[in-house]
PDB file of C-alpha atoms and ligand atoms in Angstrom:
ATOM      1  CA  MET A   1     110.329 110.727 105.577  1.00 65.00           C
ATOM      2  CA  ASN A   2     108.068 111.887 102.754  1.00 84.00           C
ATOM      3  CA  ARG A   3     104.714 110.348 103.704  1.00 93.00           C
ATOM      4  CA  LYS A   4     102.213 109.553 101.001  1.00 97.00           C
ATOM      5  CA  HIS A   5      98.492 110.283 101.317  1.00 98.00           C
ATOM      6  CA  ILE A   6      96.349 107.197 100.769  1.00 98.00           C
ATOM      7  CA  LEU A   7      92.539 107.070 100.584  1.00 98.00           C
ATOM      8  CA  ILE A   8      90.863 103.808 101.572  1.00 98.00           C
ATOM      9  CA  VAL A   9      87.157 103.677 100.827  1.00 98.00           C
ATOM     10  CA  GLY A  10      85.523 100.958 102.925  1.00 97.00           C
ATOM     11  CA  GLY A  11      88.679 100.679 105.018  1.00 98.00           C
ATOM     12  CA  THR A  12      86.903  99.762 108.249  1.00 98.00           C
ATOM     13  CA  GLY A  13      85.501  96.402 107.072  1.00 97.00           C
ATOM     14  CA  MET A  14      87.361  93.576 105.382  1.00 97.00           C
ATOM     15  CA  LEU A  15      90.199  96.020 104.562  1.00 98.00           C
ATOM     16  CA  ALA A  16      90.701  97.111 108.194  1.00 98.00           C
ATOM     17  CA  GLU A  17      94.065  95.362 108.528  1.00 98.00           C
ATOM     18  CA  LEU A  18      95.241  96.977 105.301  1.00 98.00           C
ATOM     19  CA  THR A  19      94.252 100.391 106.681  1.00 98.00           C
ATOM     20  CA  SER A  20      96.233  99.806 109.868  1.00 98.00           C
ATOM     21  CA  TYR A  21      99.235  98.390 108.028  1.00 98.00           C
ATOM     22  CA  LEU A  22      99.473 101.304 105.588  1.00 98.00           C
ATOM     23  CA  ALA A  23      98.941 103.847 108.395  1.00 98.00           C
ATOM     24  CA  ILE A  24     102.169 102.708 110.075  1.00 97.00           C
ATOM     25  CA  GLU A  25     104.172 104.711 107.530  1.00 96.00           C
ATOM     26  CA  GLN A  26     101.685 106.761 105.482  1.00 98.00           C
ATOM     27  CA  ASP A  27      98.847 109.196 106.016  1.00 98.00           C
ATOM     28  CA  VAL A  28      95.664 107.220 105.463  1.00 98.00           C
ATOM     29  CA  THR A  29      92.241 108.798 105.048  1.00 98.00           C
ATOM     30  CA  VAL A  30      89.487 106.239 105.632  1.00 98.00           C
ATOM     31  CA  ILE A  31      85.866 106.368 104.500  1.00 98.00           C
ATOM     32  CA  GLY A  32      83.102 104.595 106.420  1.00 98.00           C
ATOM     33  CA  ARG A  33      79.815 105.419 108.137  1.00 98.00           C
ATOM     34  CA  ASP A  34      79.877 103.618 111.459  1.00 98.00           C
ATOM     35  CA  LYS A  35      81.541 105.805 114.098  1.00 98.00           C
ATOM     36  CA  GLU A  36      82.405 102.961 116.465  1.00 98.00           C
ATOM     37  CA  LYS A  37      84.000 100.830 113.770  1.00 98.00           C
ATOM     38  CA  MET A  38      85.919 103.860 112.574  1.00 98.00           C
ATOM     39  CA  ALA A  39      87.119 104.756 116.081  1.00 98.00           C
ATOM     40  CA  SER A  40      88.461 101.254 116.649  1.00 98.00           C
ATOM     41  CA  ILE A  41      90.572 101.508 113.474  1.00 98.00           C
ATOM     42  CA  VAL A  42      91.735 105.088 114.016  1.00 98.00           C
ATOM     43  CA  GLN A  43      92.873 104.429 117.588  1.00 98.00           C
ATOM     44  CA  ARG A  44      95.453 101.940 116.303  1.00 98.00           C
ATOM     45  CA  ASN A  45      97.291 104.765 114.468  1.00 98.00           C
ATOM     46  CA  PRO A  46      95.801 108.008 115.776  1.00 98.00           C
ATOM     47  CA  GLU A  47      98.481 110.266 114.244  1.00 97.00           C
ATOM     48  CA  THR A  48      98.263 108.936 110.700  1.00 98.00           C
ATOM     49  CA  CYS A  49      94.800 107.411 110.289  1.00 98.00           C
ATOM     50  CA  HIS A  50      92.219 110.083 109.475  1.00 98.00           C
ATOM     51  CA  PRO A  51      88.469 109.348 109.534  1.00 98.00           C
ATOM     52  CA  LEU A  52      86.003 110.576 106.930  1.00 98.00           C
ATOM     53  CA  ILE A  53      82.564 109.622 108.193  1.00 98.00           C
ATOM     54  CA  VAL A  54      80.380 109.874 105.124  1.00 98.00           C
ATOM     55  CA  ASP A  55      77.851 107.813 103.165  1.00 98.00           C
ATOM     56  CA  TYR A  56      79.445 107.531  99.738  1.00 98.00           C
ATOM     57  CA  ARG A  57      76.012 107.323  98.098  1.00 98.00           C
ATOM     58  CA  GLU A  58      75.400 110.954  99.067  1.00 98.00           C
ATOM     59  CA  GLU A  59      77.126 112.759  96.226  1.00 98.00           C
ATOM     60  CA  GLU A  60      77.465 116.222  97.691  1.00 98.00           C
ATOM     61  CA  ALA A  61      78.583 114.964 101.103  1.00 98.00           C
ATOM     62  CA  LEU A  62      81.152 112.672  99.471  1.00 98.00           C
ATOM     63  CA  SER A  63      82.560 115.433  97.246  1.00 98.00           C
ATOM     64  CA  ASN A  64      82.812 117.837 100.181  1.00 98.00           C
ATOM     65  CA  ALA A  65      84.511 115.240 102.375  1.00 98.00           C
ATOM     66  CA  LEU A  66      87.055 114.360  99.679  1.00 98.00           C
ATOM     67  CA  GLN A  67      87.795 118.027  99.010  1.00 98.00           C
ATOM     68  CA  ARG A  68      88.352 118.578 102.731  1.00 97.00           C
ATOM     69  CA  ALA A  69      90.758 115.647 102.959  1.00 98.00           C
ATOM     70  CA  VAL A  70      92.791 116.853  99.965  1.00 98.00           C
ATOM     71  CA  LYS A  71      92.920 120.386 101.337  1.00 97.00           C
ATOM     72  CA  GLN A  72      94.155 119.155 104.720  1.00 97.00           C
ATOM     73  CA  ARG A  73      96.699 116.555 103.630  1.00 97.00           C
ATOM     74  CA  GLY A  74      97.332 117.090  99.946  1.00 97.00           C
ATOM     75  CA  PRO A  75      96.263 115.101  96.893  1.00 97.00           C
ATOM     76  CA  PHE A  76      95.813 111.360  97.183  1.00 98.00           C
ATOM     77  CA  ASP A  77      98.867 109.470  95.930  1.00 98.00           C
ATOM     78  CA  ARG A  78      96.970 106.221  96.031  1.00 98.00           C
ATOM     79  CA  VAL A  79      93.307 105.247  96.353  1.00 98.00           C
ATOM     80  CA  ILE A  80      91.986 101.833  97.353  1.00 98.00           C
ATOM     81  CA  ALA A  81      88.246 101.776  96.777  1.00 98.00           C
ATOM     82  CA  TRP A  82      85.832  99.059  97.856  1.00 98.00           C
ATOM     83  CA  VAL A  83      82.502 100.505  96.791  1.00 98.00           C
ATOM     84  CA  HIS A  84      79.360  98.389  96.754  1.00 95.00           C
ATOM     85  CA  ARG A  85      77.666  97.984  93.400  1.00 89.00           C
ATOM     86  CA  GLY A  86      74.577 100.120  93.020  1.00 90.00           C
ATOM     87  CA  SER A  87      76.173 103.088  94.806  1.00 95.00           C
ATOM     88  CA  GLY A  88      75.395 105.564  92.048  1.00 95.00           C
ATOM     89  CA  ARG A  89      78.246 107.890  91.072  1.00 97.00           C
ATOM     90  CA  ALA A  90      80.367 107.167  94.138  1.00 98.00           C
ATOM     91  CA  MET A  91      83.269 105.549  92.258  1.00 98.00           C
ATOM     92  CA  GLN A  92      83.284 108.283  89.603  1.00 98.00           C
ATOM     93  CA  LEU A  93      83.327 111.026  92.245  1.00 98.00           C
ATOM     94  CA  ILE A  94      86.220 109.296  93.989  1.00 98.00           C
ATOM     95  CA  LEU A  95      88.108 109.232  90.667  1.00 98.00           C
ATOM     96  CA  ASN A  96      87.274 112.895  90.042  1.00 97.00           C
ATOM     97  CA  HIS A  97      89.017 113.776  93.317  1.00 97.00           C
ATOM     98  CA  SER A  98      92.034 111.569  92.602  1.00 97.00           C
ATOM     99  CA  GLU A  99      93.351 113.075  89.413  1.00 92.00           C
ATOM    100  CA  ASN A 100      97.001 112.067  89.726  1.00 93.00           C
ATOM    101  CA  SER A 101      96.573 108.934  91.808  1.00 97.00           C
ATOM    102  CA  GLU A 102      97.123 105.256  91.428  1.00 97.00           C
ATOM    103  CA  VAL A 103      93.592 103.928  91.926  1.00 98.00           C
ATOM    104  CA  ILE A 104      92.919 100.345  92.940  1.00 98.00           C
ATOM    105  CA  HIS A 105      89.269  99.494  92.402  1.00 98.00           C
ATOM    106  CA  ILE A 106      88.193  96.409  94.324  1.00 98.00           C
ATOM    107  CA  LEU A 107      85.437  94.410  92.657  1.00 97.00           C
ATOM    108  CA  GLY A 108      83.177  91.704  94.042  1.00 95.00           C
ATOM    109  CA  SER A 109      83.069  88.295  92.408  1.00 92.00           C
ATOM    110  CA  ARG A 110      79.944  89.032  90.365  1.00 91.00           C
ATOM    111  CA  ALA A 111      81.304  92.217  88.783  1.00 94.00           C
ATOM    112  CA  ASN A 112      82.392  92.315  85.153  1.00 95.00           C
ATOM    113  CA  PRO A 113      85.787  94.081  85.215  1.00 96.00           C
ATOM    114  CA  GLU A 114      85.652  95.356  81.613  1.00 97.00           C
ATOM    115  CA  TYR A 115      82.139  96.722  82.112  1.00 96.00           C
ATOM    116  CA  GLU A 116      83.082  98.395  85.408  1.00 96.00           C
ATOM    117  CA  LYS A 117      86.034 100.108  83.725  1.00 96.00           C
ATOM    118  CA  ARG A 118      83.965 101.154  80.694  1.00 96.00           C
ATOM    119  CA  CYS A 119      81.467 102.889  82.998  1.00 96.00           C
ATOM    120  CA  LEU A 120      84.149 105.179  84.420  1.00 97.00           C
ATOM    121  CA  CYS A 121      85.755 108.348  83.084  1.00 97.00           C
ATOM    122  CA  LEU A 122      89.480 108.165  83.753  1.00 96.00           C
ATOM    123  CA  ASN A 123      91.938 110.951  83.125  1.00 93.00           C
ATOM    124  CA  ALA A 124      95.352 110.581  81.522  1.00 93.00           C
ATOM    125  CA  GLN A 125      97.295 111.189  84.751  1.00 94.00           C
ATOM    126  CA  GLN A 126      95.444 108.471  86.630  1.00 96.00           C
ATOM    127  CA  THR A 127      96.536 104.864  86.933  1.00 97.00           C
ATOM    128  CA  TYR A 128      93.530 102.565  87.256  1.00 97.00           C
ATOM    129  CA  ARG A 129      93.916  98.994  88.453  1.00 97.00           C
ATOM    130  CA  GLN A 130      91.363  96.374  89.468  1.00 98.00           C
ATOM    131  CA  VAL A 131      91.487  93.691  92.119  1.00 98.00           C
ATOM    132  CA  GLN A 132      88.610  91.222  91.993  1.00 97.00           C
ATOM    133  CA  LEU A 133      87.489  89.030  94.867  1.00 97.00           C
ATOM    134  CA  GLY A 134      87.109  85.406  93.856  1.00 96.00           C
ATOM    135  CA  GLU A 135      86.443  82.292  95.883  1.00 93.00           C
ATOM    136  CA  MET A 136      88.544  79.539  97.411  1.00 92.00           C
ATOM    137  CA  HIS A 137      88.138  75.926  96.345  1.00 88.00           C
ATOM    138  CA  GLU A 138      89.170  73.525  99.069  1.00 85.00           C
ATOM    139  CA  MET A 139      88.757  69.817  98.444  1.00 80.00           C
ATOM    140  CA  ALA A 140      85.101  69.465  97.434  1.00 83.00           C
ATOM    141  CA  SER A 141      83.900  72.754  98.895  1.00 91.00           C
ATOM    142  CA  VAL A 142      83.989  76.399  97.929  1.00 91.00           C
ATOM    143  CA  ARG A 143      84.245  79.267 100.381  1.00 92.00           C
ATOM    144  CA  TRP A 144      84.585  83.061 100.323  1.00 93.00           C
ATOM    145  CA  LEU A 145      87.950  84.669 100.881  1.00 95.00           C
ATOM    146  CA  THR A 146      89.086  85.448 104.400  1.00 96.00           C
ATOM    147  CA  HIS A 147      89.945  89.046 105.239  1.00 97.00           C
ATOM    148  CA  ASP A 148      93.635  88.064 105.467  1.00 97.00           C
ATOM    149  CA  GLU A 149      93.532  86.602 101.962  1.00 97.00           C
ATOM    150  CA  ILE A 150      91.869  89.749 100.635  1.00 97.00           C
ATOM    151  CA  VAL A 151      94.387  92.066 102.307  1.00 98.00           C
ATOM    152  CA  LYS A 152      97.343  89.991 101.114  1.00 97.00           C
ATOM    153  CA  GLY A 153      95.953  89.917  97.562  1.00 97.00           C
ATOM    154  CA  VAL A 154      95.517  93.692  97.497  1.00 97.00           C
ATOM    155  CA  LEU A 155      99.050  94.240  98.847  1.00 97.00           C
ATOM    156  CA  ASP A 156     100.478  91.840  96.248  1.00 96.00           C
ATOM    157  CA  ALA A 157      98.596  93.634  93.474  1.00 95.00           C
ATOM    158  CA  MET A 158      99.953  96.977  94.696  1.00 94.00           C
ATOM    159  CA  GLN A 159     103.513  95.689  94.793  1.00 95.00           C
ATOM    160  CA  ASN A 160     103.310  93.993  91.392  1.00 94.00           C
ATOM    161  CA  GLN A 161     101.390  96.882  89.805  1.00 93.00           C
ATOM    162  CA  ASP A 162      98.936  94.484  88.186  1.00 90.00           C
ATOM    163  CA  ASP A 163      96.313  96.105  85.978  1.00 96.00           C
ATOM    164  CA  TYR A 164      93.979  93.292  86.974  1.00 97.00           C
ATOM    165  CA  ARG A 165      94.253  90.677  89.677  1.00 97.00           C
ATOM    166  CA  LEU A 166      91.833  87.991  90.738  1.00 97.00           C
ATOM    167  CA  ILE A 167      92.252  86.883  94.342  1.00 97.00           C
ATOM    168  CA  GLY A 168      91.403  83.226  94.671  1.00 95.00           C
ATOM    169  CA  THR A 169      89.715  81.404  91.840  1.00 91.00           C
ATOM    170  CA  ARG A 170      86.852  81.692  89.436  1.00 82.00           C
ATOM    171  CA  LYS A 171      85.302  78.441  88.139  1.00 55.00           C
ATOM    172  CA  ASP A 172      88.177  76.316  86.799  1.00 51.00           C
ATOM    173  CA  ASP A 173      90.935  78.742  87.721  1.00 57.00           C
ATOM    174  CA  VAL A 174      93.515  77.649  90.252  1.00 47.00           C
ATOM    175  CA  ASN A 175      95.352  79.917  92.668  1.00 46.00           C
ATOM    176  CA  VAL A 176      96.005  83.662  92.380  1.00 46.00           C
ATOM    177  CA  HIS A 177      96.020  85.013  88.830  1.00 47.00           C
ATOM    178  CA  SER A 178      97.279  88.290  87.521  1.00 46.00           C
ATOM    179  CA  ARG A 179      97.058  89.850  84.101  1.00 46.00           C
ATOM    180  CA  ASN A 180      98.798  92.918  82.757  1.00 40.00           C
ATOM    181  CA  ASP A 181      96.613  94.371  80.038  1.00 35.00           C
TER     182      ASP A 181
HETATM  183  N1  NAP B 201      84.281  87.073  97.433  1.00 91.44           N
HETATM  184  C1  NAP B 201      83.549  88.146  97.173  1.00 91.44           C
HETATM  185  O1  NAP B 201      83.338  88.468  96.045  1.00 91.44           O
HETATM  186  C2  NAP B 201      83.004  88.970  98.268  1.00 91.44           C
HETATM  187  C3  NAP B 201      82.279  90.094  97.899  1.00 91.44           C
HETATM  188  C4  NAP B 201      81.744  90.873  98.898  1.00 91.44           C
HETATM  189  C5  NAP B 201      81.930  90.538 100.223  1.00 91.44           C
HETATM  190  N2  NAP B 201      82.649  89.449 100.558  1.00 91.44           N
HETATM  191  C6  NAP B 201      82.813  89.098 101.985  1.00 91.44           C
HETATM  192  O2  NAP B 201      81.676  89.530 102.683  1.00 91.44           O
HETATM  193  C7  NAP B 201      82.044  90.263 103.823  1.00 91.44           C
HETATM  194  C8  NAP B 201      81.132  91.460 104.032  1.00 91.44           C
HETATM  195  O3  NAP B 201      81.202  92.284 102.896  1.00 91.44           O
HETATM  196  P1  NAP B 201      81.001  93.834 102.984  1.00 91.44           P
HETATM  197  O4  NAP B 201      80.664  94.342 101.667  1.00 91.44           O
HETATM  198  O5  NAP B 201      80.123  94.176 104.134  1.00 91.44           O
HETATM  199  O6  NAP B 201      82.473  94.356 103.221  1.00 91.44           O
HETATM  200  P2  NAP B 201      83.193  95.018 104.434  1.00 91.44           P
HETATM  201  O7  NAP B 201      84.484  95.528 103.894  1.00 91.44           O
HETATM  202  O8  NAP B 201      83.245  94.152 105.610  1.00 91.44           O
HETATM  203  O9  NAP B 201      82.289  96.322 104.791  1.00 91.44           O
HETATM  204  C9  NAP B 201      82.070  97.357 103.869  1.00 91.44           C
HETATM  205  C10 NAP B 201      83.005  98.588 104.101  1.00 91.44           C
HETATM  206  O10 NAP B 201      82.532  99.661 103.302  1.00 91.44           O
HETATM  207  C11 NAP B 201      81.976 100.692 104.129  1.00 91.44           C
HETATM  208  N3  NAP B 201      80.724 101.110 103.511  1.00 91.44           N
HETATM  209  C12 NAP B 201      79.718 100.329 103.049  1.00 91.44           C
HETATM  210  N4  NAP B 201      78.734 101.065 102.544  1.00 91.44           N
HETATM  211  C13 NAP B 201      79.134 102.357 102.677  1.00 91.44           C
HETATM  212  C14 NAP B 201      78.551 103.598 102.333  1.00 91.44           C
HETATM  213  N5  NAP B 201      77.338 103.671 101.739  1.00 91.44           N
HETATM  214  N6  NAP B 201      79.215 104.730 102.605  1.00 91.44           N
HETATM  215  C15 NAP B 201      80.437 104.680 103.203  1.00 91.44           C
HETATM  216  N7  NAP B 201      81.049 103.530 103.548  1.00 91.44           N
HETATM  217  C16 NAP B 201      80.405 102.384 103.295  1.00 91.44           C
HETATM  218  C17 NAP B 201      81.760 100.027 105.467  1.00 91.44           C
HETATM  219  O11 NAP B 201      81.796 100.970 106.513  1.00 91.44           O
HETATM  220  P3  NAP B 201      80.453 101.249 107.396  1.00 91.44           P
HETATM  221  O12 NAP B 201      79.913  99.925 107.789  1.00 91.44           O
HETATM  222  O13 NAP B 201      80.933 102.077 108.540  1.00 91.44           O
HETATM  223  O14 NAP B 201      79.557 101.997 106.497  1.00 91.44           O
HETATM  224  C18 NAP B 201      82.962  99.093 105.530  1.00 91.44           C
HETATM  225  O15 NAP B 201      84.140  99.810 105.817  1.00 91.44           O
HETATM  226  C19 NAP B 201      83.454  90.694 103.631  1.00 91.44           C
HETATM  227  O16 NAP B 201      84.059  90.580 104.863  1.00 91.44           O
HETATM  228  C20 NAP B 201      84.009  89.776 102.562  1.00 91.44           C
HETATM  229  O17 NAP B 201      84.833  88.780 103.139  1.00 91.44           O
HETATM  230  C21 NAP B 201      83.190  88.652  99.598  1.00 91.44           C
END
């Protein structure tokens, strides 16, 4: 089987189940800082899940780590990036090392998707998609998404090739929305 190379940035937190699921059939490189958290994810698929322990706010360390991963396993076919806001050039550096990839940029609920996209330099060979985390309205209360809901929403967005998907709801929205721009 021709395995793809997938990069998951922040793949040891709320995306951990996505990391493990994709590593069943693909080579998955995972970025995180905490060695114990990383080890617990890698041991589920030790042959195909490859750790990159790096702080993505450290530009040189991030660039070197991404270069190393590409050299070892080939270019990234797909990138799933959950990068905290205020992390400097991290997202741009990830894009710079993913020239021919399908990139899924995961945004928190407070992010402005158009602004986030405008801030980035994309190249013509790259596909850039956004998945935004919303909230869940249940009866009279509002709660954050569960990790399962987030993982399912990201997988759905990948399968449907949505340019933008909101998981959950925002204000008066109901259910999962997708928009192809
Ligand atoms: N609805 C929303 O909009 C929304 C938004 C944000 C969060 N949440 C909820 O809040 C919970 C906690 O959020 P969270 O942001 O802590 O997400 P998380 O996905 O649980 O953890 C963040 C991930 O990014 C990695 N990471 C963070 N900073 C990093 C850095 N500087 N360099 C490299 N890797 C880094 C972490 O690994 P290390 O810890 O090893 O560094 C981890 O894998 C989530 O479980 C989610 O359910 C909801």
